[in-house]
GROMACS .gro file of C-alpha atoms in nm:
model
  442
    1MET     CA    1   0.000   0.000   0.000
    2SER     CA    2   0.285   0.241   0.078
    3LEU     CA    3   0.436   0.203  -0.268
    4ALA     CA    4   0.097   0.272  -0.426
    5GLN     CA    5   0.053   0.586  -0.215
    6ARG     CA    6   0.398   0.713  -0.305
    7PHE     CA    7   0.293   0.696  -0.670
    8LEU     CA    8  -0.074   0.797  -0.649
    9ILE     CA    9  -0.043   1.100  -0.418
   10PRO     CA   10   0.205   1.289  -0.643
   11LEU     CA   11   0.004   1.190  -0.953
   12LYS     CA   12  -0.317   1.320  -0.801
   13ASP     CA   13  -0.134   1.637  -0.702
   14THR     CA   14  -0.004   1.691  -1.057
   15LEU     CA   15  -0.352   1.654  -1.203
   16ARG     CA   16  -0.508   1.876  -0.940
   17TYR     CA   17  -0.273   2.167  -1.005
   18SER     CA   18  -0.236   2.131  -1.382
   19PRO     CA   19  -0.255   2.482  -1.538
   20ALA     CA   20  -0.374   2.332  -1.865
   21GLY     CA   21  -0.648   2.138  -1.689
   22ARG     CA   22  -0.760   2.443  -1.495
   23SER     CA   23  -0.773   2.656  -1.809
   24ALA     CA   24  -0.968   2.389  -1.997
   25LEU     CA   25  -1.222   2.368  -1.716
   26GLY     CA   26  -1.253   2.747  -1.720
   27ARG     CA   27  -1.324   2.749  -2.093
   28LEU     CA   28  -1.583   2.474  -2.053
   29ASN     CA   29  -1.761   2.662  -1.772
   30TYR     CA   30  -1.754   2.981  -1.978
   31LEU     CA   31  -1.915   2.810  -2.279
   32ARG     CA   32  -2.180   2.654  -2.056
   33ALA     CA   33  -2.252   2.986  -1.886
   34VAL     CA   34  -2.301   3.197  -2.199
   35THR     CA   35  -2.566   2.957  -2.325
   36ARG     CA   36  -2.775   2.989  -2.009
   37ALA     CA   37  -3.093   3.192  -2.047
   38ASP     CA   38  -3.148   3.222  -1.673
   39PRO     CA   39  -2.962   3.536  -1.553
   40SER     CA   40  -2.864   3.393  -1.213
   41ALA     CA   41  -2.734   3.070  -1.365
   42ARG     CA   42  -2.538   3.271  -1.621
   43ALA     CA   43  -2.394   3.496  -1.350
   44ALA     CA   44  -2.289   3.201  -1.134
   45GLY     CA   45  -2.132   3.020  -1.428
   46LEU     CA   46  -1.936   3.320  -1.552
   47ALA     CA   47  -1.814   3.401  -1.201
   48LYS     CA   48  -1.690   3.043  -1.168
   49ALA     CA   49  -1.521   3.055  -1.509
   50LEU     CA   50  -1.342   3.373  -1.406
   51THR     CA   51  -1.183   3.195  -1.110
   52GLN     CA   52  -1.043   2.933  -1.350
   53ALA     CA   53  -0.930   3.168  -1.626
   54GLY     CA   54  -0.571   3.086  -1.711
   55SER     CA   55  -0.466   3.393  -1.908
   56GLU     CA   56  -0.519   3.768  -1.930
   57ALA     CA   57  -0.728   3.713  -2.244
   58ALA     CA   58  -0.953   3.460  -2.070
   59ILE     CA   59  -0.997   3.693  -1.771
   60ALA     CA   60  -1.093   3.978  -2.005
   61THR     CA   61  -1.340   3.758  -2.193
   62CYS     CA   62  -1.518   3.651  -1.872
   63THR     CA   63  -1.521   4.006  -1.738
   64ARG     CA   64  -1.673   4.148  -2.057
   65ALA     CA   65  -1.944   3.881  -2.053
   66LEU     CA   66  -2.028   3.955  -1.688
   67SER     CA   67  -2.042   4.330  -1.751
   68LYS     CA   68  -2.269   4.289  -2.052
   69SER     CA   69  -2.509   4.036  -1.903
   70PRO     CA   70  -2.612   4.015  -1.624
   71GLY     CA   71  -2.419   4.330  -1.531
   72PHE     CA   72  -2.374   4.453  -1.176
   73GLU     CA   73  -2.691   4.648  -1.109
   74ASP     CA   74  -2.948   4.374  -1.050
   75GLU     CA   75  -2.922   4.261  -0.688
   76ALA     CA   76  -3.183   3.986  -0.737
   77VAL     CA   77  -2.973   3.819  -1.006
   78TRP     CA   78  -2.663   3.798  -0.786
   79LEU     CA   79  -2.862   3.690  -0.482
   80GLY     CA   80  -3.014   3.417  -0.694
   81ALA     CA   81  -2.673   3.308  -0.817
   82LEU     CA   82  -2.547   3.271  -0.461
   83GLU     CA   83  -2.863   3.120  -0.316
   84ARG     CA   84  -2.888   2.855  -0.587
   85PHE     CA   85  -2.528   2.780  -0.675
   86SER     CA   86  -2.314   2.834  -0.366
   87ARG     CA   87  -2.258   2.693  -0.018
   88TYR     CA   88  -2.334   3.024   0.152
   89PRO     CA   89  -2.711   2.995   0.213
   90GLN     CA   90  -2.665   2.693   0.441
   91LEU     CA   91  -2.369   2.855   0.615
   92VAL     CA   92  -2.557   3.181   0.679
   93LYS     CA   93  -2.862   2.992   0.801
   94ARG     CA   94  -2.655   2.772   1.034
   95ASP     CA   95  -2.430   3.049   1.170
   96PRO     CA   96  -2.539   3.401   1.066
   97LEU     CA   97  -2.317   3.606   1.300
   98LEU     CA   98  -2.010   3.789   1.175
   99THR     CA   99  -1.666   3.675   1.287
  100ARG     CA  100  -1.312   3.790   1.207
  101SER     CA  101  -1.435   4.141   1.134
  102VAL     CA  102  -1.344   4.477   1.288
  103VAL     CA  103  -1.474   4.832   1.288
  104LEU     CA  104  -1.173   5.052   1.214
  105LYS     CA  105  -1.351   5.385   1.231
  106SER     CA  106  -1.683   5.522   1.358
  107PRO     CA  107  -1.914   5.724   1.134
  108ASN     CA  108  -2.024   6.066   1.253
  109GLU     CA  109  -2.315   6.302   1.200
  110SER     CA  110  -2.124   6.529   0.963
  111GLY     CA  111  -2.133   6.257   0.698
  112GLU     CA  112  -1.786   6.119   0.765
  113LYS     CA  113  -1.806   5.748   0.699
  114GLY     CA  114  -1.687   5.473   0.926
  115VAL     CA  115  -1.482   5.176   0.810
  116LEU     CA  116  -1.579   4.810   0.853
  117LEU     CA  117  -1.329   4.539   0.756
  118MET     CA  118  -1.448   4.180   0.705
  119THR     CA  119  -1.209   3.891   0.644
  120PHE     CA  120  -1.308   3.563   0.477
  121GLU     CA  121  -1.567   3.554   0.200
  122TYR     CA  122  -1.822   3.377   0.420
  123ASN     CA  123  -1.839   3.692   0.634
  124TRP     CA  124  -1.918   3.900   0.328
  125ALA     CA  125  -2.203   3.655   0.262
  126ARG     CA  126  -2.329   3.696   0.618
  127LEU     CA  127  -2.351   4.072   0.570
  128PHE     CA  128  -2.490   4.085   0.216
  129MET     CA  129  -2.727   3.790   0.249
  130GLY     CA  130  -2.821   3.849   0.612
  131ILE     CA  131  -2.929   4.212   0.583
  132PRO     CA  132  -3.194   4.278   0.317
  133GLU     CA  133  -3.271   4.599   0.140
  134PRO     CA  134  -3.369   4.865   0.243
  135ASP     CA  135  -3.199   4.799   0.580
  136PHE     CA  136  -2.862   4.760   0.411
  137ARG     CA  137  -2.879   5.121   0.291
  138TRP     CA  138  -2.815   5.236   0.648
  139ILE     CA  139  -2.479   5.058   0.647
  140ASP     CA  140  -2.392   5.171   0.295
  141GLU     CA  141  -2.458   5.535   0.384
  142ARG     CA  142  -2.245   5.523   0.700
  143TYR     CA  143  -1.961   5.277   0.634
  144ASP     CA  144  -1.695   5.206   0.377
  145LEU     CA  145  -1.659   4.830   0.351
  146ILE     CA  146  -1.326   4.652   0.312
  147LEU     CA  147  -1.371   4.296   0.186
  148SER     CA  148  -1.058   4.102   0.277
  149THR     CA  149  -1.020   3.780   0.081
  150SER     CA  150  -0.915   3.444   0.224
  151TRP     CA  151  -0.835   3.261  -0.099
  152SER     CA  152  -0.707   3.336  -0.446
  153PRO     CA  153  -0.898   3.348  -0.668
  154THR     CA  154  -1.169   3.501  -0.457
  155ASP     CA  155  -1.546   3.459  -0.501
  156TYR     CA  156  -1.651   3.681  -0.791
  157ALA     CA  157  -2.021   3.613  -0.744
  158LEU     CA  158  -1.997   3.769  -0.397
  159LEU     CA  159  -1.817   4.066  -0.550
  160GLY     CA  160  -2.104   4.092  -0.797
  161LEU     CA  161  -2.353   4.112  -0.510
  162ALA     CA  162  -2.132   4.368  -0.334
  163LEU     CA  163  -2.134   4.588  -0.643
  164ALA     CA  164  -2.512   4.562  -0.663
  165ARG     CA  165  -2.551   4.652  -0.296
  166VAL     CA  166  -2.281   4.916  -0.239
  167LYS     CA  167  -2.335   5.242  -0.423
  168GLY     CA  168  -1.981   5.379  -0.386
  169THR     CA  169  -1.636   5.226  -0.385
  170VAL     CA  170  -1.599   4.859  -0.292
  171PHE     CA  171  -1.261   4.816  -0.122
  172VAL     CA  172  -1.102   4.472  -0.159
  173GLN     CA  173  -0.791   4.336   0.010
  174SER     CA  174  -0.666   4.064  -0.223
  175CYS     CA  175  -0.468   3.760  -0.105
  176ASN     CA  176  -0.236   3.779  -0.402
  177HIS     CA  177  -0.080   4.078  -0.576
  178GLY     CA  178  -0.119   3.885  -0.902
  179GLU     CA  179  -0.499   3.884  -0.873
  180ILE     CA  180  -0.544   4.257  -0.816
  181ARG     CA  181  -0.567   4.331  -1.187
  182ALA     CA  182  -0.848   4.079  -1.234
  183ILE     CA  183  -1.039   4.203  -0.929
  184GLU     CA  184  -1.015   4.571  -1.022
  185GLY     CA  185  -1.094   4.486  -1.383
  186LEU     CA  186  -1.433   4.355  -1.276
  187HIS     CA  187  -1.572   4.706  -1.228
  188PRO     CA  188  -1.444   5.067  -1.199
  189ARG     CA  189  -1.592   5.095  -0.849
  190ILE     CA  190  -1.365   4.823  -0.708
  191LYS     CA  191  -1.045   4.949  -0.548
  192CYS     CA  192  -0.787   4.705  -0.416
  193LEU     CA  193  -0.574   4.784  -0.114
  194PRO     CA  194  -0.195   4.804  -0.152
  195THR     CA  195  -0.170   4.547   0.130
  196LEU     CA  196  -0.236   4.175   0.159
  197PRO     CA  197  -0.415   4.019   0.459
  198CYS     CA  198  -0.080   3.889   0.583
  199ASP     CA  199   0.073   4.240   0.598
  200TRP     CA  200  -0.063   4.323   0.944
  201ILE     CA  201   0.173   4.150   1.188
  202ASN     CA  202   0.288   4.333   1.501
  203PRO     CA  203   0.668   4.297   1.539
  204ALA     CA  204   0.641   4.359   1.914
  205LEU     CA  205   0.477   4.017   1.955
  206TYR     CA  206   0.792   3.829   1.847
  207GLU     CA  207   1.121   3.766   2.028
  208PRO     CA  208   1.346   3.597   1.772
  209LYS     CA  209   1.645   3.404   1.899
  210PRO     CA  210   1.992   3.468   1.753
  211PHE     CA  211   2.062   3.233   1.465
  212ALA     CA  212   2.328   3.041   1.659
  213GLU     CA  213   2.078   2.958   1.935
  214ARG     CA  214   1.800   2.826   1.713
  215ARG     CA  215   1.739   2.455   1.769
  216THR     CA  216   1.493   2.376   1.489
  217ASP     CA  217   1.613   2.348   1.131
  218ILE     CA  218   1.274   2.345   0.956
  219VAL     CA  219   0.932   2.443   1.089
  220MET     CA  220   0.612   2.399   0.889
  221VAL     CA  221   0.297   2.570   1.017
  222ALA     CA  222   0.008   2.429   0.816
  223ASN     CA  223  -0.316   2.253   0.895
  224TRP     CA  224  -0.338   1.884   0.815
  225GLY     CA  225  -0.545   1.936   0.498
  226GLU     CA  226  -0.428   1.767   0.178
  227PHE     CA  227  -0.379   2.099   0.000
  228LYS     CA  228  -0.096   2.186   0.241
  229ARG     CA  229   0.105   1.905   0.076
  230HIS     CA  230   0.306   1.767   0.367
  231TRP     CA  231   0.395   1.469   0.149
  232GLU     CA  232   0.641   1.679  -0.053
  233LEU     CA  233   0.828   1.774   0.264
  234PHE     CA  234   0.858   1.408   0.361
  235ALA     CA  235   0.976   1.313   0.013
  236ALA     CA  236   1.245   1.582   0.038
  237LEU     CA  237   1.346   1.478   0.391
  238ALA     CA  238   1.412   1.126   0.263
  239LYS     CA  239   1.701   1.279   0.064
  240MET     CA  240   1.828   1.503   0.345
  241PRO     CA  241   2.051   1.444   0.653
  242ARG     CA  242   1.901   1.228   0.925
  243ASP     CA  243   2.001   1.467   1.206
  244LEU     CA  244   1.785   1.759   1.089
  245LYS     CA  245   1.536   1.875   1.348
  246VAL     CA  246   1.189   1.924   1.199
  247VAL     CA  247   0.879   2.064   1.371
  248LEU     CA  248   0.527   2.046   1.226
  249ILE     CA  249   0.245   2.257   1.369
  250GLY     CA  250  -0.113   2.210   1.254
  251GLN     CA  251  -0.468   2.133   1.340
  252ARG     CA  252  -0.724   1.870   1.253
  253GLU     CA  253  -0.904   1.885   0.923
  254PRO     CA  254  -1.199   1.663   0.830
  255GLY     CA  255  -1.068   1.308   0.810
  256ARG     CA  256  -0.705   1.402   0.891
  257SER     CA  257  -0.517   1.422   1.220
  258ARG     CA  258  -0.153   1.415   1.329
  259ASP     CA  259  -0.164   1.035   1.314
  260ASP     CA  260  -0.230   1.061   0.941
  261ILE     CA  261   0.065   1.299   0.909
  262ARG     CA  262   0.292   1.052   1.091
  263GLN     CA  263   0.177   0.776   0.857
  264LEU     CA  264   0.245   0.999   0.556
  265ALA     CA  265   0.599   1.062   0.680
  266ARG     CA  266   0.660   0.685   0.699
  267VAL     CA  267   0.516   0.630   0.352
  268PHE     CA  268   0.755   0.879   0.192
  269GLY     CA  269   1.059   0.765   0.388
  270ALA     CA  270   1.133   1.065   0.610
  271HIS     CA  271   1.394   0.930   0.851
  272GLN     CA  272   1.438   1.231   1.080
  273GLU     CA  273   1.285   1.267   1.425
  274ILE     CA  274   0.984   1.491   1.359
  275GLN     CA  275   0.801   1.678   1.635
  276ILE     CA  276   0.431   1.722   1.562
  277HIS     CA  277   0.218   1.974   1.754
  278GLU     CA  278  -0.159   1.989   1.708
  279SER     CA  279  -0.388   2.282   1.797
  280ILE     CA  280  -0.141   2.476   2.013
  281SER     CA  281  -0.190   2.844   2.102
  282ILE     CA  282  -0.075   3.131   1.880
  283ALA     CA  283   0.184   3.224   2.144
  284GLN     CA  284   0.324   2.871   2.133
  285VAL     CA  285   0.333   2.882   1.754
  286ALA     CA  286   0.528   3.210   1.768
  287ALA     CA  287   0.776   3.060   2.016
  288GLN     CA  288   0.841   2.767   1.782
  289GLN     CA  289   0.889   3.001   1.487
  290CYS     CA  290   1.135   3.215   1.686
  291ASP     CA  291   1.340   2.899   1.750
  292ALA     CA  292   1.354   2.784   1.386
  293LYS     CA  293   1.594   2.857   1.101
  294VAL     CA  294   1.367   2.794   0.803
  295SER     CA  295   0.990   2.819   0.772
  296LEU     CA  296   0.854   2.600   0.494
  297ILE     CA  297   0.528   2.645   0.299
  298LEU     CA  298   0.459   2.392   0.023
  299THR     CA  299   0.106   2.488  -0.077
  300ARG     CA  300   0.065   2.538  -0.450
  301ARG     CA  301  -0.254   2.745  -0.430
  302GLU     CA  302  -0.423   2.912  -0.135
  303GLY     CA  303  -0.484   3.256   0.006
  304CYS     CA  304  -0.240   3.467   0.201
  305CYS     CA  305  -0.096   3.213   0.445
  306VAL     CA  306  -0.042   3.449   0.738
  307ALA     CA  307   0.194   3.193   0.895
  308ALA     CA  308   0.445   3.262   0.618
  309VAL     CA  309   0.477   3.630   0.709
  310GLU     CA  310   0.460   3.559   1.083
  311SER     CA  311   0.770   3.346   1.039
  312LEU     CA  312   0.958   3.638   0.884
  313PHE     CA  313   0.892   3.845   1.195
  314ALA     CA  314   1.016   3.549   1.398
  315GLY     CA  315   1.344   3.569   1.207
  316CYS     CA  316   1.295   3.253   0.998
  317ALA     CA  317   1.405   3.234   0.639
  318LEU     CA  318   1.098   3.164   0.426
  319ALA     CA  319   1.095   2.879   0.172
  320MET     CA  320   0.813   2.830  -0.081
  321ARG     CA  321   0.772   2.661  -0.417
  322ALA     CA  322   0.868   2.893  -0.699
  323ASP     CA  323   0.543   2.812  -0.882
  324ALA     CA  324   0.314   2.868  -0.581
  325HIS     CA  325   0.006   3.085  -0.623
  326VAL     CA  326   0.028   3.207  -0.262
  327GLY     CA  327   0.048   3.576  -0.168
  328PRO     CA  328   0.371   3.583   0.041
  329LEU     CA  329   0.573   3.433  -0.243
  330ALA     CA  330   0.615   3.796  -0.350
  331TYR     CA  331   0.808   3.863  -0.027
  332ILE     CA  332   1.087   3.614  -0.087
  333ASN     CA  333   1.411   3.787  -0.183
  334GLU     CA  334   1.781   3.777  -0.098
  335HIS     CA  335   1.703   3.910   0.252
  336THR     CA  336   1.416   3.678   0.340
  337GLY     CA  337   1.453   3.329   0.193
  338ARG     CA  338   1.448   3.119  -0.120
  339ARG     CA  339   1.203   3.008  -0.387
  340LEU     CA  340   1.226   2.632  -0.419
  341ARG     CA  341   1.250   2.476  -0.762
  342PRO     CA  342   0.996   2.199  -0.820
  343GLY     CA  343   1.189   1.873  -0.833
  344HIS     CA  344   1.480   2.022  -0.634
  345ILE     CA  345   1.314   2.083  -0.296
  346ALA     CA  346   1.571   1.891  -0.088
  347GLU     CA  347   1.868   2.049  -0.266
  348ASP     CA  348   1.731   2.403  -0.234
  349LEU     CA  349   1.639   2.360   0.131
  350MET     CA  350   1.993   2.249   0.214
  351THR     CA  351   2.130   2.552   0.027
  352LEU     CA  352   1.900   2.780   0.222
  353LEU     CA  353   2.002   2.628   0.554
  354ASN     CA  354   2.361   2.719   0.467
  355GLU     CA  355   2.266   3.075   0.367
  356ILE     CA  356   2.026   3.177   0.643
  357ALA     CA  357   2.295   3.308   0.882
  358HIS     CA  358   2.355   3.598   0.641
  359MET     CA  359   1.989   3.690   0.589
  360GLU     CA  360   1.778   3.947   0.774
  361PRO     CA  361   1.413   3.838   0.735
  362GLN     CA  362   1.296   4.011   1.052
  363ASN     CA  363   1.442   4.350   0.958
  364TRP     CA  364   1.302   4.335   0.605
  365ALA     CA  365   0.956   4.237   0.733
  366ALA     CA  366   0.955   4.513   0.996
  367GLU     CA  367   1.037   4.773   0.732
  368ASN     CA  368   0.786   4.652   0.474
  369LEU     CA  369   0.507   4.443   0.628
  370ALA     CA  370   0.458   4.552   0.991
  371CYS     CA  371   0.104   4.647   1.096
  372HIS     CA  372   0.195   5.015   1.143
  373VAL     CA  373   0.344   5.029   0.792
  374SER     CA  374   0.027   4.879   0.644
  375TRP     CA  375  -0.183   5.115   0.856
  376GLY     CA  376  -0.014   5.410   0.688
  377LYS     CA  377  -0.087   5.272   0.341
  378LEU     CA  378  -0.453   5.193   0.414
  379ASN     CA  379  -0.521   5.517   0.599
  380ALA     CA  380  -0.372   5.723   0.314
  381LEU     CA  381  -0.584   5.533   0.059
  382LEU     CA  382  -0.910   5.580   0.249
  383LYS     CA  383  -0.838   5.946   0.318
  384ALA     CA  384  -0.762   6.016  -0.048
  385GLU     CA  385  -1.079   5.832  -0.157
  386ALA     CA  386  -1.293   6.030   0.088
  387GLN     CA  387  -1.145   6.360  -0.019
  388GLY     CA  388  -1.188   6.262  -0.384
  389ARG     CA  389  -1.562   6.220  -0.316
  390ASP     CA  390  -1.577   6.555  -0.130
  391LEU     CA  391  -1.644   6.375   0.197
  392PRO     CA  392  -1.499   6.490   0.529
  393TRP     CA  393  -1.198   6.320   0.687
  394THR     CA  394  -1.128   6.439   1.041
  395ALA     CA  395  -1.021   6.113   1.208
  396ASP     CA  396  -0.786   5.834   1.106
  397ILE     CA  397  -0.863   5.463   1.128
  398ALA     CA  398  -0.762   5.257   1.430
  399GLN     CA  399  -0.450   5.038   1.421
  400PRO     CA  400  -0.540   4.673   1.352
  401GLN     CA  401  -0.315   4.371   1.377
  402TRP     CA  402  -0.360   4.007   1.277
  403ARG     CA  403  -0.302   3.751   1.556
  404PRO     CA  404  -0.372   3.546   1.343
  405HIS     CA  405  -0.707   3.712   1.265
  406PRO     CA  406  -0.791   4.085   1.292
  407THR     CA  407  -0.800   4.257   1.626
  408PHE     CA  408  -0.677   4.588   1.770
  409ALA     CA  409  -0.317   4.674   1.850
  410ASP     CA  410  -0.429   4.943   2.095
  411GLU     CA  411  -0.690   4.871   2.363
  412ALA     CA  412  -0.780   5.239   2.400
  413GLU     CA  413  -0.868   5.259   2.031
  414ARG     CA  414  -1.081   4.950   2.065
  415GLU     CA  415  -1.274   5.097   2.357
  416ALA     CA  416  -1.331   5.423   2.169
  417LEU     CA  417  -1.507   5.221   1.899
  418ARG     CA  418  -1.738   5.038   2.140
  419PRO     CA  419  -2.039   5.269   2.070
  420ALA     CA  420  -2.015   5.191   1.698
  421TYR     CA  421  -2.018   4.817   1.769
  422ALA     CA  422  -2.313   4.860   2.005
  423GLU     CA  423  -2.514   5.049   1.743
  424LEU     CA  424  -2.447   4.787   1.476
  425HIS     CA  425  -2.559   4.513   1.713
  426ARG     CA  426  -2.871   4.707   1.812
  427ARG     CA  427  -2.977   4.761   1.452
  428PHE     CA  428  -2.869   4.422   1.313
  429PRO     CA  429  -2.858   4.171   1.604
  430LYS     CA  430  -2.889   3.875   1.369
  431VAL     CA  431  -2.561   3.963   1.196
  432PHE     CA  432  -2.349   4.162   1.446
  433PRO     CA  433  -2.294   3.967   1.770
  434THR     CA  434  -2.270   4.138   2.106
  435ASP     CA  435  -1.910   4.029   2.158
  436LEU     CA  436  -1.765   4.105   1.815
  437ILE     CA  437  -1.547   4.382   1.958
  438THR     CA  438  -1.361   4.139   2.185
  439GLU     CA  439  -1.404   3.810   1.996
  440SER     CA  440  -1.325   3.917   1.640
  441TRP     CA  441  -1.055   3.648   1.622
  442ARG     CA  442  -1.310   3.362   1.623
   0.00000   0.00000   0.00000
């Protein structure tokens, strides 16, 4: 059975991430969609095809079709697309309350808008599908919304509903710099942030050890899901020195636990002693990262992978596949780590382990990705947008940080926003929970 798994798992992986296969599926879904007479079915199909588009030309073709028909004005069409062709209706019905969302600024009576940031697409669905018109107009008139993605590509049907609901600018925080062009190309009213969701780490929360004192050679922070691709690490370790110290940190996924990870390591011949930690606290994760030399991410496609940037602040060199469609790949340079060549993972990891002593990942991250740096970028963008619409701007946004989900860096700023949270809960108790201000990390 082990020999069969060693063949079948990589084969399945190759088929799953085939660019040609993805593009072909996108073309098929596009052709199906444009023949649909039902507007909601057409909208859902074109939005799906856009997520699979494999070239600039294919993206442009899907975008033109969406803009022409059904367009972005008919709310009922986009609601129908989501209610009939997505997982969100059951999710919203089962658990309608917002999570992982923060109010960054309160609105005021002079017409100055507040700012509400929501991470994860399912929270956008909770807001847009949980608050019907005309009640939603109250939010639209008083808040700018920042829709922070959790995956790339994001859900374009939800963006279609956002455009139908929001009358002004729809602010989007993409998970991947490479997707910004496609997202902004959807409609002139979409404006992407210059930051990714992983660009909000607070350096003060990390105490990196000097390189000479670090005891772990490789740390991998990734849940036990198949898409995290632990098997490729184990296949590489089979070709690497036996005395390497490796630490894996993750959490259960449906049908997979740390026992499955141990079995996978045996199947692929990893002969090192591997420490496996399951569902430990964020502080414990940070401590492990601060004690490691290299942080490894082997996902080929996901969202922002906050753990990758956290590891830079912990002083780890970051290693990722060179062909990964994962946001933080853009942050690997001569100061921070190495892009791993597919087929040469073991060789490139050993090279990186020999180079890390001369790198400065923490300094580079602090200068470019720290929460206060990202705050400056976002605040400047929102201020310029408000002034461009002749709206007042008398107060800046609060300072958020991700740990690993959004919360406040300053308790006083959080408390100053408590009345705004209370009003949102009073008006929309089925969407805004009473404890969102303190439990936004859930």
